[in-house]
PDB file of C-alpha atoms in Angstrom:
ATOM      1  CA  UNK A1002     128.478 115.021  46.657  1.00  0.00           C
ATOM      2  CA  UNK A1003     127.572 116.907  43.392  1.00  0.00           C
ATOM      3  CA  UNK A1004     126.366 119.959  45.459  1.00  0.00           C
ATOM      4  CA  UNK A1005     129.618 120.289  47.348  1.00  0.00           C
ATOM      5  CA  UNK A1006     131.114 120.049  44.203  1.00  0.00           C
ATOM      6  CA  UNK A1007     129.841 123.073  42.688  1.00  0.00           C
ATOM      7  CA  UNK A1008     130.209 124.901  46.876  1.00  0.00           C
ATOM      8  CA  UNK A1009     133.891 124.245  46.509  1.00  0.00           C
ATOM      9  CA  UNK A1010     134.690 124.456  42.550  1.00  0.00           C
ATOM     10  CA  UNK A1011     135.504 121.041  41.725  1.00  0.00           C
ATOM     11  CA  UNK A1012     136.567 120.889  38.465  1.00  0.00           C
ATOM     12  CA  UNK A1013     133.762 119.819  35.646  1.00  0.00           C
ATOM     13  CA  UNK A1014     134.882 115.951  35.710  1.00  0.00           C
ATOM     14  CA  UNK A1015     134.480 115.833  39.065  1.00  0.00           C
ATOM     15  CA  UNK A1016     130.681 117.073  39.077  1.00  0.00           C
ATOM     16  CA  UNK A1017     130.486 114.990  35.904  1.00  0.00           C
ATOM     17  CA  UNK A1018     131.207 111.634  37.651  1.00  0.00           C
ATOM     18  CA  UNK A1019     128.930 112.755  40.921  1.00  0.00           C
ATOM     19  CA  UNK A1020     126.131 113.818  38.733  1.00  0.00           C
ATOM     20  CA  UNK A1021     126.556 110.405  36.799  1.00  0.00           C
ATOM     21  CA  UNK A1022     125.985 108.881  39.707  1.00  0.00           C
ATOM     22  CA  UNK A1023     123.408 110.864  41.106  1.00  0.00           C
ATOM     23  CA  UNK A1024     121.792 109.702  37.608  1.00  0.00           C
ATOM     24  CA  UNK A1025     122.583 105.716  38.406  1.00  0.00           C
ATOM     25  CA  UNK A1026     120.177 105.818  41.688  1.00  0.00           C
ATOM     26  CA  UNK A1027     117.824 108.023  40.557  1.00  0.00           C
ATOM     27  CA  UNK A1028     115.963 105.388  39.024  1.00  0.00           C
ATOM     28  CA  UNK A1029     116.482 103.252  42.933  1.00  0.00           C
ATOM     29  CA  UNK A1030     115.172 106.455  44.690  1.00  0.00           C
ATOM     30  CA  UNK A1031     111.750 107.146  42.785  1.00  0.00           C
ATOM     31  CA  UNK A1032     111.273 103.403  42.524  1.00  0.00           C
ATOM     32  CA  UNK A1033     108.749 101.075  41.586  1.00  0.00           C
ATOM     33  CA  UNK A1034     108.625 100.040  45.602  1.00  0.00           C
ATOM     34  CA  UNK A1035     106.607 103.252  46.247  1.00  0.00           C
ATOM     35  CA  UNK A1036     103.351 104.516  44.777  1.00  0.00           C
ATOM     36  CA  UNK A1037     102.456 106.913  41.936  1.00  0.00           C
ATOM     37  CA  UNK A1038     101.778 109.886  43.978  1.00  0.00           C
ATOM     38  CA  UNK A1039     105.300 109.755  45.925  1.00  0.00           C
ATOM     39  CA  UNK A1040     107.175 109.117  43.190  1.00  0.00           C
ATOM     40  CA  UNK A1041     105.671 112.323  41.607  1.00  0.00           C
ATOM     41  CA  UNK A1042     106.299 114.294  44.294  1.00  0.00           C
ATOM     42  CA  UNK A1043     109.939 112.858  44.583  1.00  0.00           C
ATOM     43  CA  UNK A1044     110.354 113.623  41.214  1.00  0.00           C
ATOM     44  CA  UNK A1045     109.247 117.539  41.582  1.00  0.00           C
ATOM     45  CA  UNK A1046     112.463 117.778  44.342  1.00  0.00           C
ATOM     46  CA  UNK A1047     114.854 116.242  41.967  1.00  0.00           C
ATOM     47  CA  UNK A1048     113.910 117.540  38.854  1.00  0.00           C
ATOM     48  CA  UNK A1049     116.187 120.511  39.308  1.00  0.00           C
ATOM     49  CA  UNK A1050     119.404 118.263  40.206  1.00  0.00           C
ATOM     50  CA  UNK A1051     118.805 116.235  36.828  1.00  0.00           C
ATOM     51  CA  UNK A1052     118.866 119.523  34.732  1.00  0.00           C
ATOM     52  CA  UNK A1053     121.964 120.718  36.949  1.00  0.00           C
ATOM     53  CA  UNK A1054     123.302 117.342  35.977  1.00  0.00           C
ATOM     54  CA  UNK A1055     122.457 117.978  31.954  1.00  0.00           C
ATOM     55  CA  UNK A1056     124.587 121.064  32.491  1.00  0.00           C
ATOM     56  CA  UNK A1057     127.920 120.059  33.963  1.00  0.00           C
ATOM     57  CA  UNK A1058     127.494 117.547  31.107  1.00  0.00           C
ATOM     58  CA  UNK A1059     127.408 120.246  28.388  1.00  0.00           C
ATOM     59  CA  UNK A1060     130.039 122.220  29.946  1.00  0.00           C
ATOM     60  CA  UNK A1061     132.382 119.478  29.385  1.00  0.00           C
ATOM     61  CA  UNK A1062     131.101 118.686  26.152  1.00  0.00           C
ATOM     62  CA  UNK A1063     129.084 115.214  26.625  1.00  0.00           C
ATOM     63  CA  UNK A1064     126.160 116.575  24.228  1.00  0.00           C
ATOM     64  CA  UNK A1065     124.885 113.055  24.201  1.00  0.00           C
ATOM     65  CA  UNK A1066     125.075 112.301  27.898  1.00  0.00           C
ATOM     66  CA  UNK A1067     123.111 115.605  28.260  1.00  0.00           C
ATOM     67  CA  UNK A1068     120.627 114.046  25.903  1.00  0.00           C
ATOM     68  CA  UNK A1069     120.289 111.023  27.620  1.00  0.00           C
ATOM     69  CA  UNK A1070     120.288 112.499  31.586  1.00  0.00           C
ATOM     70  CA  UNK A1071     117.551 115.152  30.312  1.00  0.00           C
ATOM     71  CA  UNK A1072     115.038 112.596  28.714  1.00  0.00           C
ATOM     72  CA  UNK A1073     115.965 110.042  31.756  1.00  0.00           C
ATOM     73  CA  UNK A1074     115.110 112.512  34.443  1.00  0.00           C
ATOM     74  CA  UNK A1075     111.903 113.943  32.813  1.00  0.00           C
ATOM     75  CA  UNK A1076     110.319 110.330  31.975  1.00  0.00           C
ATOM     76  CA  UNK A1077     111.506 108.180  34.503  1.00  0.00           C
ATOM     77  CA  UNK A1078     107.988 107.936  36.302  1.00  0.00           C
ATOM     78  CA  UNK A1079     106.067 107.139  32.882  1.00  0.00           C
ATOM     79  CA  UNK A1080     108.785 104.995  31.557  1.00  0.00           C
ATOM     80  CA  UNK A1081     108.618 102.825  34.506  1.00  0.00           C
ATOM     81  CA  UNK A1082     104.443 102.831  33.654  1.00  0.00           C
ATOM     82  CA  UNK A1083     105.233 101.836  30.690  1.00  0.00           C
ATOM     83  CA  UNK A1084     107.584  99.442  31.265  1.00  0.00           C
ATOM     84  CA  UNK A1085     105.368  97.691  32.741  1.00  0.00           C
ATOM     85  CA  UNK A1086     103.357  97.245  29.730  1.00  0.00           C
ATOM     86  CA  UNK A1087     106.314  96.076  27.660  1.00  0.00           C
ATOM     87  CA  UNK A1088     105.314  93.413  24.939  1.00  0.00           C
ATOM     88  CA  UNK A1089     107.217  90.239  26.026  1.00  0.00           C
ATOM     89  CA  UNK A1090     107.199  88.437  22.756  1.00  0.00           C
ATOM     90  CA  UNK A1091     110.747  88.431  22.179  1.00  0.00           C
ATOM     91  CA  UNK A1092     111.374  87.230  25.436  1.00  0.00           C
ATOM     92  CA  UNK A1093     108.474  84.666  25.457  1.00  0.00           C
ATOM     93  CA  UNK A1094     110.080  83.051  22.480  1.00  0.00           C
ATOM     94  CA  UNK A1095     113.211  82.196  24.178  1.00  0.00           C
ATOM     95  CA  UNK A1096     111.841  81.585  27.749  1.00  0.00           C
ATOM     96  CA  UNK A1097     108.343  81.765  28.073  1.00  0.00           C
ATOM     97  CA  UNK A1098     108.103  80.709  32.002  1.00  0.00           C
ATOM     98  CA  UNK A1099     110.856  83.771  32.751  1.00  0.00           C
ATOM     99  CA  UNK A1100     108.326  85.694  30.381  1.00  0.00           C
ATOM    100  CA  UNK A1101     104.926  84.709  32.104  1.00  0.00           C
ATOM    101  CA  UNK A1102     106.534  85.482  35.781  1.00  0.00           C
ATOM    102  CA  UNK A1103     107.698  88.743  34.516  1.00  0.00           C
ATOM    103  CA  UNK A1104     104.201  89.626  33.137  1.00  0.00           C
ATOM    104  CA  UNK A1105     102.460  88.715  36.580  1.00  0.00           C
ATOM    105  CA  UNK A1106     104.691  90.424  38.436  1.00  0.00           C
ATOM    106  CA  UNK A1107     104.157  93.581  36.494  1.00  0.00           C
ATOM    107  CA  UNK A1108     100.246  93.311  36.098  1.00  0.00           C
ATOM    108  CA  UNK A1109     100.575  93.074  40.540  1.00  0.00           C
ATOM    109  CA  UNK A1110     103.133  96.112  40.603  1.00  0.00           C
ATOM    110  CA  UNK A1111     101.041  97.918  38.461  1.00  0.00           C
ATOM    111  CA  UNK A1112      98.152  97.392  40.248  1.00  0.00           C
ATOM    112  CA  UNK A1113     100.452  98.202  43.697  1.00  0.00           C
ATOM    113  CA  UNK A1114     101.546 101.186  42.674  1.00  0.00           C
ATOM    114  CA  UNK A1115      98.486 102.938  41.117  1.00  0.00           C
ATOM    115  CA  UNK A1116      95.238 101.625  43.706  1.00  0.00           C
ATOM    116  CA  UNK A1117      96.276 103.762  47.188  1.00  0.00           C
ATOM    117  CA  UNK A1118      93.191 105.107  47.338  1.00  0.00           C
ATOM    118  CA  UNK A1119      91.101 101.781  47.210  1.00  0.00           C
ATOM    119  CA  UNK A1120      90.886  98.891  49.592  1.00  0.00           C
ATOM    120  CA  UNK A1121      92.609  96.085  48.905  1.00  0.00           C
ATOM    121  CA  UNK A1122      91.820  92.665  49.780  1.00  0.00           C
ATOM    122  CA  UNK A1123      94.238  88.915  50.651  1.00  0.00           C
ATOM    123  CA  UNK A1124      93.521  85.851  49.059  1.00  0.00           C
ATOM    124  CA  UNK A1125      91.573  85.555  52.092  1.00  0.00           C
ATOM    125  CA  UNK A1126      89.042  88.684  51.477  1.00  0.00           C
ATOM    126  CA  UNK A1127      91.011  90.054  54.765  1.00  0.00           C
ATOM    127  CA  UNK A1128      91.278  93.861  54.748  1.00  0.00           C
ATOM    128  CA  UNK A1129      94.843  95.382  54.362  1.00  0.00           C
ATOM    129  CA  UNK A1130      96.568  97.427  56.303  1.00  0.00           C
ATOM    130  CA  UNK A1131      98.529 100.369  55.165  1.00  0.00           C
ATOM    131  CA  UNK A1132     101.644  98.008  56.648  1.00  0.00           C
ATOM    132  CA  UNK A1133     100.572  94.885  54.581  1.00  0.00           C
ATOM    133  CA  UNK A1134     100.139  96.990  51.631  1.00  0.00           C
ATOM    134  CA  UNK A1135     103.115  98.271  51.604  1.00  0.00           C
ATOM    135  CA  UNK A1136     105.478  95.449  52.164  1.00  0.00           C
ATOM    136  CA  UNK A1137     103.821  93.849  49.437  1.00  0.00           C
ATOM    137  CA  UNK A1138     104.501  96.358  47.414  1.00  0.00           C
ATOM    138  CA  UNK A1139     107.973  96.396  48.291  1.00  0.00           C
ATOM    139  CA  UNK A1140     107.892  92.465  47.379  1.00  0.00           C
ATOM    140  CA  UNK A1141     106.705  92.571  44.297  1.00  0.00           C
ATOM    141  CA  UNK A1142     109.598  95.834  43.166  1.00  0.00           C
ATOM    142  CA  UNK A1143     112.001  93.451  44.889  1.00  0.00           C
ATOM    143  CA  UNK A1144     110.755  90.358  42.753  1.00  0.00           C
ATOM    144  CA  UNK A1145     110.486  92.594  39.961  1.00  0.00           C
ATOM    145  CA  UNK A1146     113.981  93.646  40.122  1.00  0.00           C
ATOM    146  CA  UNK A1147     115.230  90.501  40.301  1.00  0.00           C
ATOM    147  CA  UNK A1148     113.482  89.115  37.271  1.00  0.00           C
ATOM    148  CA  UNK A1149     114.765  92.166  35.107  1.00  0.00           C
ATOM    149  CA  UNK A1150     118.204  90.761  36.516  1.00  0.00           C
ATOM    150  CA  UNK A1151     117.510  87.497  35.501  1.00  0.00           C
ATOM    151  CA  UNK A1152     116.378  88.221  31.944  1.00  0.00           C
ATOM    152  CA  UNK A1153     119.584  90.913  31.462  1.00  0.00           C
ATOM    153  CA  UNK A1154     121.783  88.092  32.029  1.00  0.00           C
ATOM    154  CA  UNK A1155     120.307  86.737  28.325  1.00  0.00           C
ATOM    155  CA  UNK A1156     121.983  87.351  25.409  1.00  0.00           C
ATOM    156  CA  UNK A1157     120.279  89.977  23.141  1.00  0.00           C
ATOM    157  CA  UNK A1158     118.527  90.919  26.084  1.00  0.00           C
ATOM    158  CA  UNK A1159     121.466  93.000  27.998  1.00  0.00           C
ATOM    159  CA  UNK A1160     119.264  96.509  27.763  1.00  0.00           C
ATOM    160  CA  UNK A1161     116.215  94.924  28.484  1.00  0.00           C
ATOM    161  CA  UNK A1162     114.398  97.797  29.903  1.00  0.00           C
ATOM    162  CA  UNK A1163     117.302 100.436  30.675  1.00  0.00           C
ATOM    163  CA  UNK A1164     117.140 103.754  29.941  1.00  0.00           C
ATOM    164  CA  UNK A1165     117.517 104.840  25.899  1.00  0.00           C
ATOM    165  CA  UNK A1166     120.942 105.406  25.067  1.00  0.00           C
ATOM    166  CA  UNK A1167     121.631 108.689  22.490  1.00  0.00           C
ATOM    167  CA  UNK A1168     121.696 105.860  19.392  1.00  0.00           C
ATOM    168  CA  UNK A1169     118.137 105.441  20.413  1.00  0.00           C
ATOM    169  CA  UNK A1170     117.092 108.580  21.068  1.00  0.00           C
ATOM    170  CA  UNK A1171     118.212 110.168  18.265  1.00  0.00           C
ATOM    171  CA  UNK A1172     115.888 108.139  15.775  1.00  0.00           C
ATOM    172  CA  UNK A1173     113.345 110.764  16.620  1.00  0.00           C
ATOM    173  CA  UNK A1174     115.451 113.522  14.440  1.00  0.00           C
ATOM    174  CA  UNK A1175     115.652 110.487  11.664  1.00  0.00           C
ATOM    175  CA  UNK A1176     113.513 113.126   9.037  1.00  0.00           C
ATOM    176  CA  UNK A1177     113.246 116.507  11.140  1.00  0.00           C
ATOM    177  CA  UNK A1178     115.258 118.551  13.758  1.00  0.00           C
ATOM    178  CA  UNK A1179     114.667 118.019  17.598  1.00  0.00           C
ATOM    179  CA  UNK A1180     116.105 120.632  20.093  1.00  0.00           C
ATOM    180  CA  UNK A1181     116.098 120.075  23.876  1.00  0.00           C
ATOM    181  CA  UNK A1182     116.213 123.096  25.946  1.00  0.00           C
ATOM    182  CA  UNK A1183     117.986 123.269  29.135  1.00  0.00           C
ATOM    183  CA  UNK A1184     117.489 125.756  32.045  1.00  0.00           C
ATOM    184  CA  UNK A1185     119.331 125.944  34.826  1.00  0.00           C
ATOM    185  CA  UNK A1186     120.813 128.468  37.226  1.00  0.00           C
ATOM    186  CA  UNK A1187     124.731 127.349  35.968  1.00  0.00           C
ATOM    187  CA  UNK A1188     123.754 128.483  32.590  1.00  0.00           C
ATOM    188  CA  UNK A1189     120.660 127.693  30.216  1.00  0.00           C
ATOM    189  CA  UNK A1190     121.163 125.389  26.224  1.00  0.00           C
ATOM    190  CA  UNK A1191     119.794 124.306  23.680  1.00  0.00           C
ATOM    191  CA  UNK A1192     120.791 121.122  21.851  1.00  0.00           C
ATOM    192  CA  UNK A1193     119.569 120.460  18.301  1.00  0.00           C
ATOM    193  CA  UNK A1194     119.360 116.813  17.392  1.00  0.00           C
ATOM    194  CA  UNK A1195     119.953 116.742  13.401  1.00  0.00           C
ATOM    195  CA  UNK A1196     119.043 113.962  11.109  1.00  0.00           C
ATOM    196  CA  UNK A1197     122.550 112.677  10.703  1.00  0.00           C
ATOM    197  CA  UNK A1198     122.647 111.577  14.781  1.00  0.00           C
ATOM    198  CA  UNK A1199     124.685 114.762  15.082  1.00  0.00           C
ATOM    199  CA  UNK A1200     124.071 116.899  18.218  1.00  0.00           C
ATOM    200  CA  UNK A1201     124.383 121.165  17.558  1.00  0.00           C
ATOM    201  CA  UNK A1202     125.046 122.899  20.530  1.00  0.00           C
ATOM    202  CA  UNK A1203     123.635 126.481  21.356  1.00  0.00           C
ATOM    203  CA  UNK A1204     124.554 128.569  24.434  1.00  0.00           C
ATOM    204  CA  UNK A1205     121.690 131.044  25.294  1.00  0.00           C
ATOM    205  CA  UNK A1206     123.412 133.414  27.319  1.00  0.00           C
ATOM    206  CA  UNK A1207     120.931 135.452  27.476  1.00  0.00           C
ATOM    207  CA  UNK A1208     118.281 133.099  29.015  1.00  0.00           C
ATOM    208  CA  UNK A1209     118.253 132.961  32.960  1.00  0.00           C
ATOM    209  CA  UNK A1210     116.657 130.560  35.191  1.00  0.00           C
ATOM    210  CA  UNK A1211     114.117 132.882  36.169  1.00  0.00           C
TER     211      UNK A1211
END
């Protein structure tokens, strides 16, 4: 959809809302269901759409969604890593069971995700197959998932684990400025992040892709 937007010169909301969705599923497509090394590799083919994306975004003047698609798209792998570490304090204080499930389902994805190369076992100390392994795996995203769902219904806990939103982002320019470069082959940016949460736009006309 964005793609034939650009073939047939859609005007810039239109790309906007197909690269906003494009940005929705990318988290869906380089999910937690498959292993490190795919979702790498996944992530080398669409790492050129997400900084196409960052661009129609600038051209209509959504500095912060630029912000946001650019950091989402370049650490969606490690945040889900880390994500998986997340301290669950908070939530064990209001509903330590939800909390406890949430944690072993992590500590089993994690282990899922990152162990292709070893041989892994059943409760039984049966072999697995590639086939077993991987609809486990597939499980325990699936459980995963659902679990996030659950504790997102909470309230106070409505973000739990989405991506960072600008307000968030832009604590790292809290004492110093932070500028984000953008290359792609629509047209190449910079955007300065300023303490004041204020986002300075520069066009580098000059820059190309190549």
């Amino acid at each position: 959809w964005a793609k034939l937007c650009s073939v047939h010169s859609s005007t810039q909301q239109t790309k906007l809302q197909a690269y906003e969705r494009f940005m929705d599923i990318l988290p869906q497509v380089v999910s937690l269901s498959q292993n490190i090394d795919h979702r790498f590799e996944l992530l080398r083919e669409l790492r050129s759409p997400a900084n196409t994306a960052a661009a129609v975004a600038i051209a209509v003047g959504e500095l912060a969604r630029a912000v946001e698609w650019l950091e989402s798209g370049r650490a969606i792998v490690w945040g889900q890593l880390l994500s998986l570490h997340t301290p669950l304090n908070d939530l064990r204080a209001v509903d330590p069971t939800l909390a406890e499930k949430l944690q072993g389902t992590s500590r089993a994805l994690e282990l899922a995700g990152t162990s292709t190369r070893l041989q892994l076992y059943d409760a039984n100390s049966h072999a697995l197959t590639a086939e077993d392994d991987g609809r486990t795996h597939r499980a325990l995203a699936q459980a995963y998932a659902e679990l996030l769902e659950e504790v997102r219904q909470k309230e106070g806990f409505e973000d739990f684990l989405r991506p960072r939103r600008f307000e968030q982002l832009s604590r790292v320019a809290e004492h110093s400025i932070v500028v984000v470069v953008n290359i792609d082959s629509s047209r190449c940016d910079a955007l300065a992040l300023i303490p004041d949460a204020h986002i300075v736009h520069i066009h580098l006309p000059s820059f190309s892709h190549a």
